[in-house]
Amino acid sequence: MSKFNTVIWPKVILFGDSITQFSFQANGWGAEIADKLARKCDVVNRGLSGYNSRWAKILLPRLISSQNSADTDIAAVTVFFGANDCSLEDKNPQQHVPVQEYSENLREITRFLASAGVPADRVIFITPPPVHESAWEKECILKGCSLNRLNSVAGQYAQACVQAAAQCGTDVLDLWSLMQKDGQDYTLYLSDGLHLSQRGNQFVAQHLWRLLESRVAHLPFILPYWGDVDPKSPESSLLSTQ
């Protein structure tokens, strides 16, 4: 076997809660992004259902290595928390995080990413989407609890996320505002009042790609197109490239 260099696949890391974890399901926004980036980079799902930004900042150093590691080939990171943080403190104290702390947690996450070789211009914050209260209340009742999220409160966290992005120098996808822009029926984007429907996943994928595309446009197609492989001497084609 000839000696060759290991192929380095850049990464796009999706870091968030259940809305990120579920994004690799059929027709999910993460799956669509991964499809667009096939043969260019690995799209890594680090969605953690039920997690908030407080837990995320604690866990992040276990998910991304320190500077000068192989993780310095990270092309982009999405940070998508807030849907659990904005839980009402008196209804869901375990997941609730005060909005001021939420904002600081986002800034701390950005600082850690910078220390790990991922500068702010490769980071994209995503705000929590709106909450359809009557639909989510039905889900809460099925779980034996009362309504524990309000759309107005989710909006406060979305605004804090936008402000934190401006302070950190990251891009931001403001789902809460975009999904309600011009009075459109945002409930179509939600499956249960909180999580995304198929249409909501398409919405996120479309708008996220607009922000992500410029960060990955430089990435080459990894390994030769099959038609360019020399059938008589495949090693010369396959082992002479990255």
CSV table of C-alpha atoms in Angstrom, one decimal:
chain,number,residue,atom,x,y,z
A,1,MET,CA,0.0,0.0,0.0
A,2,SER,CA,1.4,3.4,-1.0
A,3,LYS,CA,1.9,6.1,1.6
A,4,PHE,CA,-0.6,8.9,1.4
A,5,ASN,CA,-1.9,11.8,3.4
A,6,THR,CA,-5.1,11.5,5.3
A,7,VAL,CA,-8.0,13.3,3.6
A,8,ILE,CA,-9.1,16.3,5.7
A,9,TRP,CA,-12.8,16.9,5.6
A,10,PRO,CA,-13.7,20.4,6.9
A,11,LYS,CA,-16.7,20.6,9.3
A,12,VAL,CA,-19.8,22.6,9.7
A,13,ILE,CA,-21.0,22.0,13.3
A,14,LEU,CA,-24.7,22.4,14.2
A,15,PHE,CA,-24.8,23.1,18.0
A,16,GLY,CA,-28.2,23.5,19.6
A,17,ASP,CA,-31.2,21.9,21.4
A,18,SER,CA,-33.9,19.5,20.1
A,19,ILE,CA,-34.6,21.7,17.0
A,20,THR,CA,-31.0,21.0,16.0
A,21,GLN,CA,-31.1,17.4,17.1
A,22,PHE,CA,-34.2,16.7,15.0
A,23,SER,CA,-32.8,18.5,12.0
A,24,PHE,CA,-31.3,15.3,10.6
A,25,GLN,CA,-34.7,13.7,10.3
A,26,ALA,CA,-36.3,13.3,6.9
A,27,ASN,CA,-36.8,16.7,5.3
A,28,GLY,CA,-34.9,18.3,8.2
A,29,TRP,CA,-33.0,21.6,7.8
A,30,GLY,CA,-29.7,20.0,8.9
A,31,ALA,CA,-30.1,17.1,6.4
A,32,GLU,CA,-30.7,19.6,3.6
A,33,ILE,CA,-27.6,21.6,4.5
A,34,ALA,CA,-25.6,18.3,4.7
A,35,ASP,CA,-26.9,17.4,1.2
A,36,LYS,CA,-25.8,20.7,-0.2
A,37,LEU,CA,-22.3,20.2,1.2
A,38,ALA,CA,-21.8,16.5,0.3
A,39,ARG,CA,-18.2,15.8,-0.8
A,40,LYS,CA,-17.2,19.3,0.5
A,41,CYS,CA,-17.4,18.9,4.2
A,42,ASP,CA,-18.9,17.0,7.1
A,43,VAL,CA,-22.0,18.5,8.7
A,44,VAL,CA,-21.9,17.4,12.3
A,45,ASN,CA,-25.1,17.4,14.3
A,46,ARG,CA,-24.5,18.3,18.0
A,47,GLY,CA,-28.1,19.0,18.8
A,48,LEU,CA,-29.0,18.1,22.4
A,49,SER,CA,-32.7,17.8,23.1
A,50,GLY,CA,-33.9,19.7,26.1
A,51,TYR,CA,-30.6,21.5,26.7
A,52,ASN,CA,-30.3,25.2,27.4
A,53,SER,CA,-27.4,27.7,26.9
A,54,ARG,CA,-26.2,27.2,30.5
A,55,TRP,CA,-25.6,23.5,30.0
A,56,ALA,CA,-24.3,24.1,26.4
A,57,LYS,CA,-21.4,26.4,27.5
A,58,ILE,CA,-20.3,23.8,30.1
A,59,LEU,CA,-20.4,21.0,27.6
A,60,LEU,CA,-18.9,22.8,24.5
A,61,PRO,CA,-15.2,22.2,25.5
A,62,ARG,CA,-15.9,18.4,25.5
A,63,LEU,CA,-17.4,18.7,21.9
A,64,ILE,CA,-14.7,20.9,20.3
A,65,SER,CA,-11.0,20.5,21.0
A,66,SER,CA,-8.7,23.3,22.0
A,67,GLN,CA,-6.7,25.4,19.6
A,68,ASN,CA,-4.1,23.8,17.2
A,69,SER,CA,-6.2,20.6,17.1
A,70,ALA,CA,-7.8,19.1,14.0
A,71,ASP,CA,-10.9,21.1,14.8
A,72,THR,CA,-9.3,24.2,13.4
A,73,ASP,CA,-10.6,23.1,10.0
A,74,ILE,CA,-14.1,24.0,11.1
A,75,ALA,CA,-15.7,26.1,8.4
A,76,ALA,CA,-18.7,27.2,10.4
A,77,VAL,CA,-20.7,26.7,13.7
A,78,THR,CA,-24.3,27.4,14.2
A,79,VAL,CA,-25.4,28.1,17.8
A,80,PHE,CA,-29.1,27.6,18.2
A,81,PHE,CA,-30.3,27.9,21.8
A,82,GLY,CA,-33.1,29.8,23.5
A,83,ALA,CA,-36.2,27.7,23.0
A,84,ASN,CA,-35.6,26.0,26.4
A,85,ASP,CA,-34.0,29.0,28.1
A,86,CYS,CA,-37.1,31.0,27.5
A,87,SER,CA,-39.3,28.5,29.5
A,88,LEU,CA,-41.2,30.3,32.2
A,89,GLU,CA,-39.3,30.1,35.5
A,90,ASP,CA,-42.4,29.3,37.6
A,91,LYS,CA,-43.6,26.6,35.2
A,92,ASN,CA,-40.3,25.0,34.1
A,93,PRO,CA,-37.4,26.0,36.4
A,94,GLN,CA,-35.2,23.2,35.3
A,95,GLN,CA,-34.7,24.5,31.8
A,96,HIS,CA,-35.3,28.2,32.4
A,97,VAL,CA,-32.3,30.6,32.1
A,98,PRO,CA,-32.7,34.3,32.7
A,99,VAL,CA,-32.4,36.4,29.6
A,100,GLN,CA,-29.4,38.3,30.8
A,101,GLU,CA,-27.6,35.0,31.6
A,102,TYR,CA,-28.7,33.6,28.2
A,103,SER,CA,-27.1,36.6,26.5
A,104,GLU,CA,-23.8,36.2,28.4
A,105,ASN,CA,-23.8,32.4,27.7
A,106,LEU,CA,-23.9,33.1,24.0
A,107,ARG,CA,-21.0,35.5,24.3
A,108,GLU,CA,-19.1,32.9,26.4
A,109,ILE,CA,-19.7,30.3,23.7
A,110,THR,CA,-18.3,32.7,21.1
A,111,ARG,CA,-15.2,33.4,23.2
A,112,PHE,CA,-14.5,29.7,23.7
A,113,LEU,CA,-15.0,29.0,19.9
A,114,ALA,CA,-12.4,31.8,19.2
A,115,SER,CA,-10.0,30.2,21.6
A,116,ALA,CA,-10.5,26.9,19.8
A,117,GLY,CA,-9.6,28.5,16.4
A,118,VAL,CA,-13.1,29.3,15.3
A,119,PRO,CA,-13.4,33.1,14.9
A,120,ALA,CA,-16.6,35.0,15.2
A,121,ASP,CA,-17.0,35.4,11.4
A,122,ARG,CA,-17.5,31.6,11.2
A,123,VAL,CA,-20.2,31.6,13.9
A,124,ILE,CA,-24.0,32.0,13.2
A,125,PHE,CA,-26.4,32.5,16.0
A,126,ILE,CA,-30.0,31.3,15.4
A,127,THR,CA,-32.8,32.8,17.6
A,128,PRO,CA,-35.6,30.7,19.0
A,129,PRO,CA,-38.6,30.5,16.7
A,130,PRO,CA,-42.0,31.9,17.7
A,131,VAL,CA,-44.2,29.8,20.0
A,132,HIS,CA,-47.8,28.9,19.0
A,133,GLU,CA,-49.1,29.0,22.5
A,134,SER,CA,-52.4,27.1,22.1
A,135,ALA,CA,-50.8,24.2,20.2
A,136,TRP,CA,-47.9,24.0,22.7
A,137,GLU,CA,-50.4,24.1,25.6
A,138,LYS,CA,-52.0,20.9,24.3
A,139,GLU,CA,-48.6,19.2,24.4
A,140,CYS,CA,-47.9,20.5,27.9
A,141,ILE,CA,-51.3,19.1,29.1
A,142,LEU,CA,-50.5,15.7,27.6
A,143,LYS,CA,-47.3,15.8,29.7
A,144,GLY,CA,-49.2,16.7,32.8
A,145,CYS,CA,-48.1,20.3,33.1
A,146,SER,CA,-49.4,23.8,32.2
A,147,LEU,CA,-48.3,26.1,29.4
A,148,ASN,CA,-44.7,26.8,30.1
A,149,ARG,CA,-43.7,29.1,27.2
A,150,LEU,CA,-45.1,32.4,25.8
A,151,ASN,CA,-44.4,33.8,22.3
A,152,SER,CA,-43.7,37.3,23.8
A,153,VAL,CA,-41.1,35.8,26.1
A,154,ALA,CA,-39.5,33.9,23.2
A,155,GLY,CA,-39.3,37.2,21.4
A,156,GLN,CA,-37.3,38.7,24.3
A,157,TYR,CA,-34.8,36.0,24.0
A,158,ALA,CA,-34.6,36.3,20.2
A,159,GLN,CA,-33.9,40.0,20.7
A,160,ALA,CA,-31.2,39.2,23.2
A,161,CYS,CA,-29.7,36.8,20.7
A,162,VAL,CA,-29.6,39.4,18.0
A,163,GLN,CA,-28.0,41.9,20.3
A,164,ALA,CA,-25.4,39.3,21.5
A,165,ALA,CA,-24.5,38.6,17.8
A,166,ALA,CA,-23.9,42.3,17.2
A,167,GLN,CA,-21.7,42.5,20.3
A,168,CYS,CA,-19.7,39.3,19.3
A,169,GLY,CA,-19.4,40.1,15.6
A,170,THR,CA,-21.3,36.9,14.5
A,171,ASP,CA,-24.1,36.6,12.0
A,172,VAL,CA,-27.6,35.9,13.2
A,173,LEU,CA,-30.6,34.2,11.8
A,174,ASP,CA,-33.6,35.8,13.5
A,175,LEU,CA,-36.3,33.2,13.1
A,176,TRP,CA,-38.6,34.8,15.6
A,177,SER,CA,-38.9,37.9,13.5
A,178,LEU,CA,-38.6,36.4,10.1
A,179,MET,CA,-41.4,33.8,10.7
A,180,GLN,CA,-43.8,36.5,11.8
A,181,LYS,CA,-42.7,39.2,9.2
A,182,ASP,CA,-45.6,41.0,7.6
A,183,GLY,CA,-48.2,39.2,9.7
A,184,GLN,CA,-47.7,35.9,8.0
A,185,ASP,CA,-49.1,32.8,9.6
A,186,TYR,CA,-46.1,31.5,11.5
A,187,THR,CA,-48.0,28.5,12.9
A,188,LEU,CA,-47.4,26.8,9.6
A,189,TYR,CA,-43.7,26.6,10.5
A,190,LEU,CA,-44.4,24.6,13.7
A,191,SER,CA,-45.4,21.0,14.2
A,192,ASP,CA,-46.5,21.2,17.8
A,193,GLY,CA,-46.3,24.8,18.7
A,194,LEU,CA,-42.5,24.7,19.5
A,195,HIS,CA,-40.7,22.4,17.1
A,196,LEU,CA,-40.5,22.8,13.4
A,197,SER,CA,-42.9,21.4,10.8
A,198,GLN,CA,-41.6,20.3,7.4
A,199,ARG,CA,-42.3,23.8,6.1
A,200,GLY,CA,-40.5,25.2,9.0
A,201,ASN,CA,-37.5,23.1,8.3
A,202,GLN,CA,-37.5,24.3,4.7
A,203,PHE,CA,-37.7,27.9,5.9
A,204,VAL,CA,-34.7,27.4,8.2
A,205,ALA,CA,-32.6,25.6,5.6
A,206,GLN,CA,-33.4,28.3,3.0
A,207,HIS,CA,-32.5,31.3,5.2
A,208,LEU,CA,-29.5,29.6,6.9
A,209,TRP,CA,-28.0,28.7,3.5
A,210,ARG,CA,-28.0,32.3,2.6
A,211,LEU,CA,-25.7,33.0,5.6
A,212,LEU,CA,-23.7,29.8,5.3
A,213,GLU,CA,-23.0,29.7,1.6
A,214,SER,CA,-20.3,32.4,1.6
A,215,ARG,CA,-18.4,30.6,4.4
A,216,VAL,CA,-18.2,27.3,2.5
A,217,ALA,CA,-18.0,28.7,-1.1
A,218,HIS,CA,-14.2,28.2,-1.1
A,219,LEU,CA,-14.3,24.5,-0.2
A,220,PRO,CA,-13.3,22.3,-3.0
A,221,PHE,CA,-15.0,19.1,-4.1
A,222,ILE,CA,-13.1,16.5,-2.2
A,223,LEU,CA,-11.4,13.7,-4.2
A,224,PRO,CA,-11.7,13.4,-8.0
A,225,TYR,CA,-14.9,13.0,-9.9
A,226,TRP,CA,-15.1,9.3,-10.8
A,227,GLY,CA,-14.8,10.0,-14.5
A,228,ASP,CA,-11.4,11.7,-13.9
A,229,VAL,CA,-9.9,8.6,-12.3
A,230,ASP,CA,-7.4,6.8,-14.5
A,231,PRO,CA,-8.8,3.3,-14.7
A,232,LYS,CA,-5.3,1.9,-15.6
A,233,SER,CA,-3.6,3.6,-12.7
A,234,PRO,CA,-6.2,4.7,-10.1
A,235,GLU,CA,-3.5,5.3,-7.5
A,236,SER,CA,-2.1,8.2,-9.5
A,237,SER,CA,-5.5,9.9,-9.4
A,238,LEU,CA,-6.7,9.0,-5.9
A,239,LEU,CA,-3.5,9.3,-3.9
A,240,SER,CA,-2.1,12.4,-5.5
A,241,THR,CA,-5.0,14.6,-4.3
A,242,GLN,CA,-5.8,15.8,-0.8
